[in-house]
Coordinates of C-alpha atoms in Angstrom, one line a residue:
M1 CA 27.0 5.5 -14.6
G2 CA 26.5 6.8 -18.1
F3 CA 23.1 8.2 -17.5
S4 CA 21.5 10.3 -20.2
K5 CA 19.9 13.6 -19.2
D6 CA 16.5 12.1 -19.4
N7 CA 17.4 9.1 -17.2
L8 CA 19.0 11.5 -14.7
K9 CA 15.7 13.5 -14.6
G10 CA 13.7 10.3 -14.1
V11 CA 15.9 9.2 -11.2
L12 CA 15.8 12.5 -9.5
L13 CA 12.0 12.6 -9.9
A14 CA 11.7 9.1 -8.6
L15 CA 13.8 9.9 -5.5
L16 CA 11.7 13.0 -4.9
S17 CA 8.6 10.9 -5.2
S18 CA 9.9 8.4 -2.7
G19 CA 10.7 11.2 -0.2
F20 CA 7.2 12.7 -0.5
I21 CA 5.3 9.4 -0.4
G22 CA 7.3 8.2 2.6
A23 CA 6.8 11.4 4.5
S24 CA 3.0 11.4 3.6
F25 CA 2.6 8.2 5.7
I26 CA 3.9 9.9 8.8
I27 CA 2.1 13.2 8.3
K28 CA -1.3 11.4 7.7
K29 CA -0.8 9.2 10.7
K30 CA -0.2 12.3 12.9
G31 CA -3.3 13.7 11.4
L32 CA -5.2 10.5 12.2
R33 CA -4.0 10.6 15.8
K34 CA -5.1 14.2 16.3
A35 CA -8.5 13.5 14.7
A36 CA -9.0 10.5 17.0
A37 CA -8.0 12.4 20.1
A38 CA -10.5 15.2 19.2
S39 CA -13.4 13.0 18.2
G40 CA -12.8 9.8 20.2
V41 CA -13.5 7.7 17.2
R42 CA -10.6 6.3 15.2
A43 CA -10.5 5.8 11.4
G44 CA -9.8 2.1 12.0
Y45 CA -13.3 1.8 13.6
G46 CA -15.3 3.8 11.1
G47 CA -14.4 7.3 12.1
Y48 CA -14.1 10.0 9.4
S49 CA -13.2 12.9 11.5
Y50 CA -9.8 13.0 9.9
L51 CA -11.4 14.6 6.9
L52 CA -11.7 17.7 9.0
E53 CA -8.1 17.6 10.2
P54 CA -5.8 19.9 8.2
L55 CA -2.7 17.9 9.0
W56 CA -4.2 14.8 7.4
W57 CA -4.9 16.9 4.2
V58 CA -1.3 18.1 4.3
G59 CA -0.2 14.4 4.2
F60 CA -2.7 13.6 1.5
I61 CA -1.4 16.5 -0.7
T62 CA 2.1 15.4 0.0
M63 CA 1.3 11.9 -1.2
I64 CA -0.4 13.3 -4.4
V65 CA 2.7 15.4 -5.1
G66 CA 4.8 12.3 -4.7
E67 CA 2.6 10.3 -7.0
I68 CA 2.7 13.0 -9.7
A69 CA 6.5 13.1 -9.5
N70 CA 6.5 9.3 -9.9
F71 CA 4.2 9.4 -12.9
V72 CA 6.3 12.1 -14.6
A73 CA 9.4 10.0 -13.9
Y74 CA 8.1 7.3 -16.1
A75 CA 8.0 9.7 -19.0
F76 CA 11.8 10.3 -18.7
A77 CA 13.3 7.0 -17.6
P78 CA 12.3 3.3 -18.2
A79 CA 10.2 1.4 -15.6
V80 CA 13.1 -0.9 -14.7
L81 CA 15.0 2.1 -13.5
V82 CA 12.1 4.0 -11.8
T83 CA 10.1 1.3 -10.1
P84 CA 12.7 -0.1 -7.7
L85 CA 13.3 3.4 -6.4
G86 CA 9.8 3.4 -5.0
A87 CA 11.1 1.1 -2.3
L88 CA 13.0 4.0 -0.8
S89 CA 9.7 5.4 0.4
I90 CA 9.7 2.4 2.9
I91 CA 13.0 3.5 4.3
V92 CA 11.9 7.1 4.5
S93 CA 8.7 6.3 6.4
A94 CA 10.5 3.9 8.7
V95 CA 13.2 6.4 9.6
L96 CA 10.7 9.3 10.1
A97 CA 8.4 7.0 12.1
H98 CA 11.3 6.2 14.4
F99 CA 12.1 9.9 15.1
I100 CA 8.6 11.5 14.8
L101 CA 6.2 8.8 15.9
K102 CA 8.6 7.0 18.2
E103 CA 7.8 3.7 16.5
R104 CA 10.7 1.2 16.7
L105 CA 11.4 -1.6 14.2
H106 CA 13.3 -4.6 15.6
R107 CA 16.5 -5.9 14.0
L108 CA 14.5 -8.9 12.6
G109 CA 12.0 -6.4 11.2
V110 CA 14.9 -4.6 9.5
L111 CA 15.9 -7.9 7.9
G112 CA 12.4 -8.3 6.7
C113 CA 12.5 -4.9 5.2
V114 CA 15.7 -5.7 3.4
M115 CA 14.3 -8.9 2.1
C116 CA 11.1 -7.2 0.9
I117 CA 13.1 -4.5 -0.9
S118 CA 15.6 -7.0 -2.4
G119 CA 12.9 -9.3 -3.6
S120 CA 10.9 -6.5 -5.1
V121 CA 14.0 -5.2 -6.9
I122 CA 14.7 -8.6 -8.3
I123 CA 11.2 -8.8 -9.6
V124 CA 11.3 -5.4 -11.2
I125 CA 14.8 -5.8 -12.7
H126 CA 13.7 -9.0 -14.6
A127 CA 10.3 -7.6 -15.5
P128 CA 9.7 -7.2 -19.2
Q129 CA 9.5 -3.9 -21.0
E130 CA 6.1 -2.5 -21.8
H131 CA 4.8 -2.7 -25.3
S132 CA 4.1 0.4 -27.3
I133 CA 0.4 1.3 -27.3
T134 CA -1.2 3.5 -30.0
S135 CA -4.8 3.7 -28.9
V136 CA -7.0 3.3 -25.8
L137 CA -9.1 0.8 -27.8
E138 CA -6.0 -1.4 -27.9
I139 CA -5.8 -1.3 -24.1
W140 CA -9.6 -2.0 -24.0
S141 CA -9.1 -5.2 -26.0
M142 CA -6.4 -6.3 -23.6
A143 CA -8.6 -5.5 -20.6
T144 CA -11.5 -7.5 -22.0
Q145 CA -9.6 -10.7 -22.7
P146 CA -10.8 -13.7 -20.8
A147 CA -7.7 -14.2 -18.7
F148 CA -7.7 -10.6 -17.4
L149 CA -11.5 -10.6 -16.8
L150 CA -11.0 -13.7 -14.7
Y151 CA -8.3 -11.8 -12.7
V152 CA -10.6 -8.8 -12.2
G153 CA -13.4 -11.1 -11.1
S154 CA -11.1 -12.9 -8.6
V155 CA -10.0 -9.5 -7.2
I156 CA -13.5 -8.3 -6.7
V157 CA -14.6 -11.6 -5.0
L158 CA -11.5 -11.5 -2.7
V159 CA -12.1 -7.8 -1.8
F160 CA -15.7 -8.6 -0.9
I161 CA -14.7 -11.6 1.3
L162 CA -12.0 -9.5 3.1
V163 CA -14.4 -6.5 3.6
F164 CA -17.5 -8.4 4.8
H165 CA -15.9 -11.5 6.5
F166 CA -12.3 -10.9 7.6
V167 CA -12.5 -7.2 8.5
P168 CA -15.1 -7.7 11.3
Q169 CA -13.3 -10.8 12.6
C170 CA -9.6 -9.9 12.4
G171 CA -9.2 -6.6 10.6
H172 CA -7.8 -4.9 13.6
T173 CA -5.4 -7.7 14.6
N174 CA -4.0 -8.9 11.3
V175 CA -2.2 -6.3 9.2
L176 CA -2.7 -8.3 6.0
V177 CA -6.5 -7.7 5.9
F178 CA -6.5 -3.9 5.4
T179 CA -3.3 -3.9 3.3
G180 CA -4.7 -6.8 1.2
I181 CA -7.8 -4.8 0.3
C182 CA -5.6 -1.8 -0.6
S183 CA -3.2 -3.9 -2.7
L184 CA -5.9 -5.8 -4.6
M185 CA -7.7 -2.7 -5.5
G186 CA -4.4 -1.0 -6.3
S187 CA -3.5 -3.6 -8.9
L188 CA -6.7 -2.7 -10.8
S189 CA -6.0 1.0 -10.3
V190 CA -2.5 0.6 -11.8
M191 CA -3.9 -0.9 -15.0
S192 CA -6.6 1.8 -15.2
V193 CA -4.0 4.5 -14.6
K194 CA -1.8 3.1 -17.4
A195 CA -4.8 3.2 -19.7
L196 CA -5.8 6.7 -18.7
G197 CA -2.3 8.0 -18.8
T198 CA -1.8 6.5 -22.3
A199 CA -5.0 8.1 -23.4
L200 CA -4.0 11.5 -22.2
K201 CA -0.5 11.2 -23.6
L202 CA -1.9 10.3 -27.0
T203 CA -4.4 13.1 -26.7
F204 CA -1.6 15.6 -26.1
E205 CA 0.2 14.2 -29.1
G206 CA -2.8 15.1 -31.3
K207 CA -4.6 11.8 -31.2
N208 CA -7.8 12.6 -29.3
Q209 CA -8.8 9.7 -27.1
L210 CA -11.4 11.5 -25.1
I211 CA -14.0 10.8 -27.7
Y212 CA -14.0 7.1 -26.7
P213 CA -16.2 6.0 -23.8
E214 CA -13.5 3.5 -22.8
T215 CA -11.3 6.4 -21.7
W216 CA -14.0 7.7 -19.3
F217 CA -14.7 4.2 -18.0
F218 CA -11.0 3.8 -17.1
M219 CA -11.3 7.2 -15.3
L220 CA -14.3 5.9 -13.3
V221 CA -12.4 2.8 -12.3
V222 CA -9.4 4.8 -11.2
A223 CA -11.6 7.0 -9.0
T224 CA -13.4 4.0 -7.4
C225 CA -10.1 2.1 -6.7
V226 CA -8.3 5.1 -5.3
I227 CA -11.1 6.0 -3.0
T228 CA -11.3 2.4 -1.7
Q229 CA -7.5 2.3 -1.3
M230 CA -7.4 5.5 0.7
N231 CA -10.2 4.4 3.0
Y232 CA -8.5 1.1 4.0
L233 CA -5.0 2.5 3.9
N234 CA -6.2 5.0 6.5
K235 CA -7.5 2.2 8.6
A236 CA -4.3 0.3 8.3
L237 CA -2.1 3.3 9.3
D238 CA -4.4 4.1 12.2
T239 CA -4.3 0.6 13.5
F240 CA -0.8 -0.8 12.9
N241 CA 2.8 0.3 13.2
T242 CA 3.8 2.5 10.2
A243 CA 7.1 0.7 9.8
V244 CA 5.2 -2.5 9.3
V245 CA 2.3 -1.2 7.1
S246 CA 4.6 0.6 4.6
P247 CA 6.8 -2.4 3.6
I248 CA 3.9 -4.9 3.5
Y249 CA 1.7 -2.6 1.5
Y250 CA 4.6 -1.9 -0.9
V251 CA 5.4 -5.6 -1.4
M252 CA 1.8 -6.8 -1.9
F253 CA 0.9 -3.8 -4.1
T254 CA 4.0 -4.2 -6.3
T255 CA 3.5 -8.0 -6.6
L256 CA -0.1 -7.8 -7.5
A257 CA 0.4 -5.0 -10.0
I258 CA 3.1 -7.0 -11.8
I259 CA 0.8 -10.0 -11.9
A260 CA -2.0 -7.9 -13.3
S261 CA 0.4 -6.4 -15.9
V262 CA 1.7 -9.8 -16.9
I263 CA -1.9 -11.1 -17.4
M264 CA -3.2 -8.1 -19.2
F265 CA -0.2 -7.3 -21.4
K266 CA 1.1 -10.9 -21.7
D267 CA 4.6 -9.7 -20.9
W268 CA 6.0 -13.2 -20.2
D269 CA 5.3 -14.3 -23.7
D270 CA 8.6 -12.7 -24.9
Q271 CA 10.7 -13.6 -21.8
S272 CA 13.3 -16.3 -21.4
G273 CA 12.9 -19.0 -18.8
A274 CA 15.7 -17.6 -16.8
A275 CA 14.0 -14.2 -16.5
I276 CA 10.8 -15.8 -15.4
I277 CA 12.5 -18.0 -12.8
S278 CA 14.3 -14.9 -11.5
E279 CA 11.0 -13.1 -11.0
I280 CA 9.6 -16.2 -9.2
C281 CA 12.6 -16.2 -6.9
G282 CA 12.2 -12.5 -6.2
F283 CA 8.6 -13.2 -5.3
I284 CA 9.7 -15.9 -2.8
V285 CA 12.1 -13.5 -1.2
V286 CA 9.4 -10.9 -0.9
L287 CA 7.0 -13.5 0.6
C288 CA 9.6 -14.5 3.3
G289 CA 10.3 -10.9 4.1
T290 CA 6.6 -10.2 4.5
I291 CA 6.2 -13.1 6.9
I292 CA 9.2 -11.9 9.0
L293 CA 7.8 -8.4 9.1
H294 CA 4.4 -9.6 10.3
S295 CA 5.9 -11.8 12.9
T296 CA 8.0 -9.0 14.4
R297 CA 4.8 -7.1 15.3
E298 CA 4.3 -9.5 18.2
F299 CA 7.5 -8.0 19.7
D300 CA 7.0 -4.4 18.7
R301 CA 6.7 -2.3 21.9
S302 CA 5.6 0.9 20.1
S303 CA 2.5 0.2 18.1
S304 CA 0.0 2.9 17.2
F305 CA -2.9 1.3 19.2
R306 CA -4.6 3.2 22.1
G307 CA -6.2 0.8 24.5
S308 CA -9.3 2.9 25.2
Y309 CA -10.4 2.7 21.6
I310 CA -9.9 -1.0 21.0
P311 CA -12.6 -3.6 21.4
V312 CA -11.3 -7.1 21.4
S313 CA -12.5 -10.6 22.2
P314 CA -11.2 -12.5 25.2
S315 CA -9.5 -15.0 22.9
L316 CA -7.4 -12.3 21.4
S317 CA -6.6 -10.5 24.6
T318 CA -3.4 -12.4 25.3
R319 CA -2.1 -11.9 21.8
L320 CA -2.8 -8.2 21.8
C321 CA -1.3 -7.7 25.2
N322 CA 1.9 -9.3 24.0
G323 CA 1.8 -7.9 20.5
N324 CA 0.5 -4.4 21.0
G325 CA 3.4 -2.2 21.9
E326 CA 1.2 0.7 22.9
L327 CA -0.7 -1.4 25.4
L328 CA 2.6 -2.5 27.0
K329 CA 3.9 1.0 27.0
H330 CA 0.6 2.1 28.7
E331 CA 1.0 -0.7 31.2
E332 CA 4.5 0.4 32.1
E333 CA 3.6 4.0 32.6
N334 CA 0.7 3.2 34.9
G335 CA 2.3 0.4 36.7
S336 CA -0.6 -2.0 36.1
P337 CA 0.1 -5.7 35.3
S338 CA -0.6 -7.0 31.9
E339 CA -3.1 -9.6 33.2
E340 CA -5.4 -6.8 34.5
I341 CA -5.3 -5.0 31.2
C342 CA -6.1 -8.3 29.3
L343 CA -9.0 -9.0 31.7
R344 CA -10.5 -5.5 31.4
R345 CA -10.3 -5.2 27.6
P346 CA -13.5 -7.3 26.8
E347 CA -15.6 -5.0 29.0
L348 CA -15.2 -2.3 26.4
Y349 CA -18.0 -3.9 24.5

């Protein structure tokens, strides 16, 4: 392949990162299940007992190690080489979920995964190269331009709408709600991480950026966004099938992060029309893959739901009894008909 030593290091670090991040989904979910079994309150319904569960912290640390490896990989290899490898974490989590969590992904779901990964790869391959930045003040001027401020304002409004309107209504029946919050906040965290990472890199090179308040502001934004992401990612993992959450989160997060980067850094200004069209085509493929993945949840017979914890409305009972694999599994084990489960569910209120 003609890789240089630095490129080879970057690829190996990216592969290692994908392995750790993919495994972290599974480890954290097992921790969430243990915590829910012990306390009776799931993370998806406001429980925070998982913070006392050592297994969840093992998964959290595993994820941090993966993120650090991914961050370092960008120091050795270009983004166009490292970023697509992040899709491998989806495959890792899906395979581990099949063997460890007994979560099955249907053939149509596999097709959705392939489409999501292929579309994401197309987007990243045709994405522009990052511009050289010499000061955190330079990034601050990009972050305060009207176009990006409009994007930030839109993200904040959408997050508030999702949190206060859609989460109470359909947060536990629609996988796009929790993952949407994570992805929207994630796009802002990526921009802030880039800014903070550049500031630290310049500081290590002898150009101290810690004297600027903008550096500390970016650090505050990173902390806020990451905490929000972790909270709602835990809810998504505790509520939905891991093999569905992982690809959808990856697709939405990657897409929004690229859009934010394009707006903030004006990357498309130097691109050809063919490259831009290729990125749009990649986005369409990703969108189709996401729809296919979401539709397969209705046929998944091994979801992470546990009936005794799930309050639902009568209007949703039929859909959940058909789409919630764990309910169907519970029904088969106890020999009770699905109609009885659907009729009893509203009484949990």
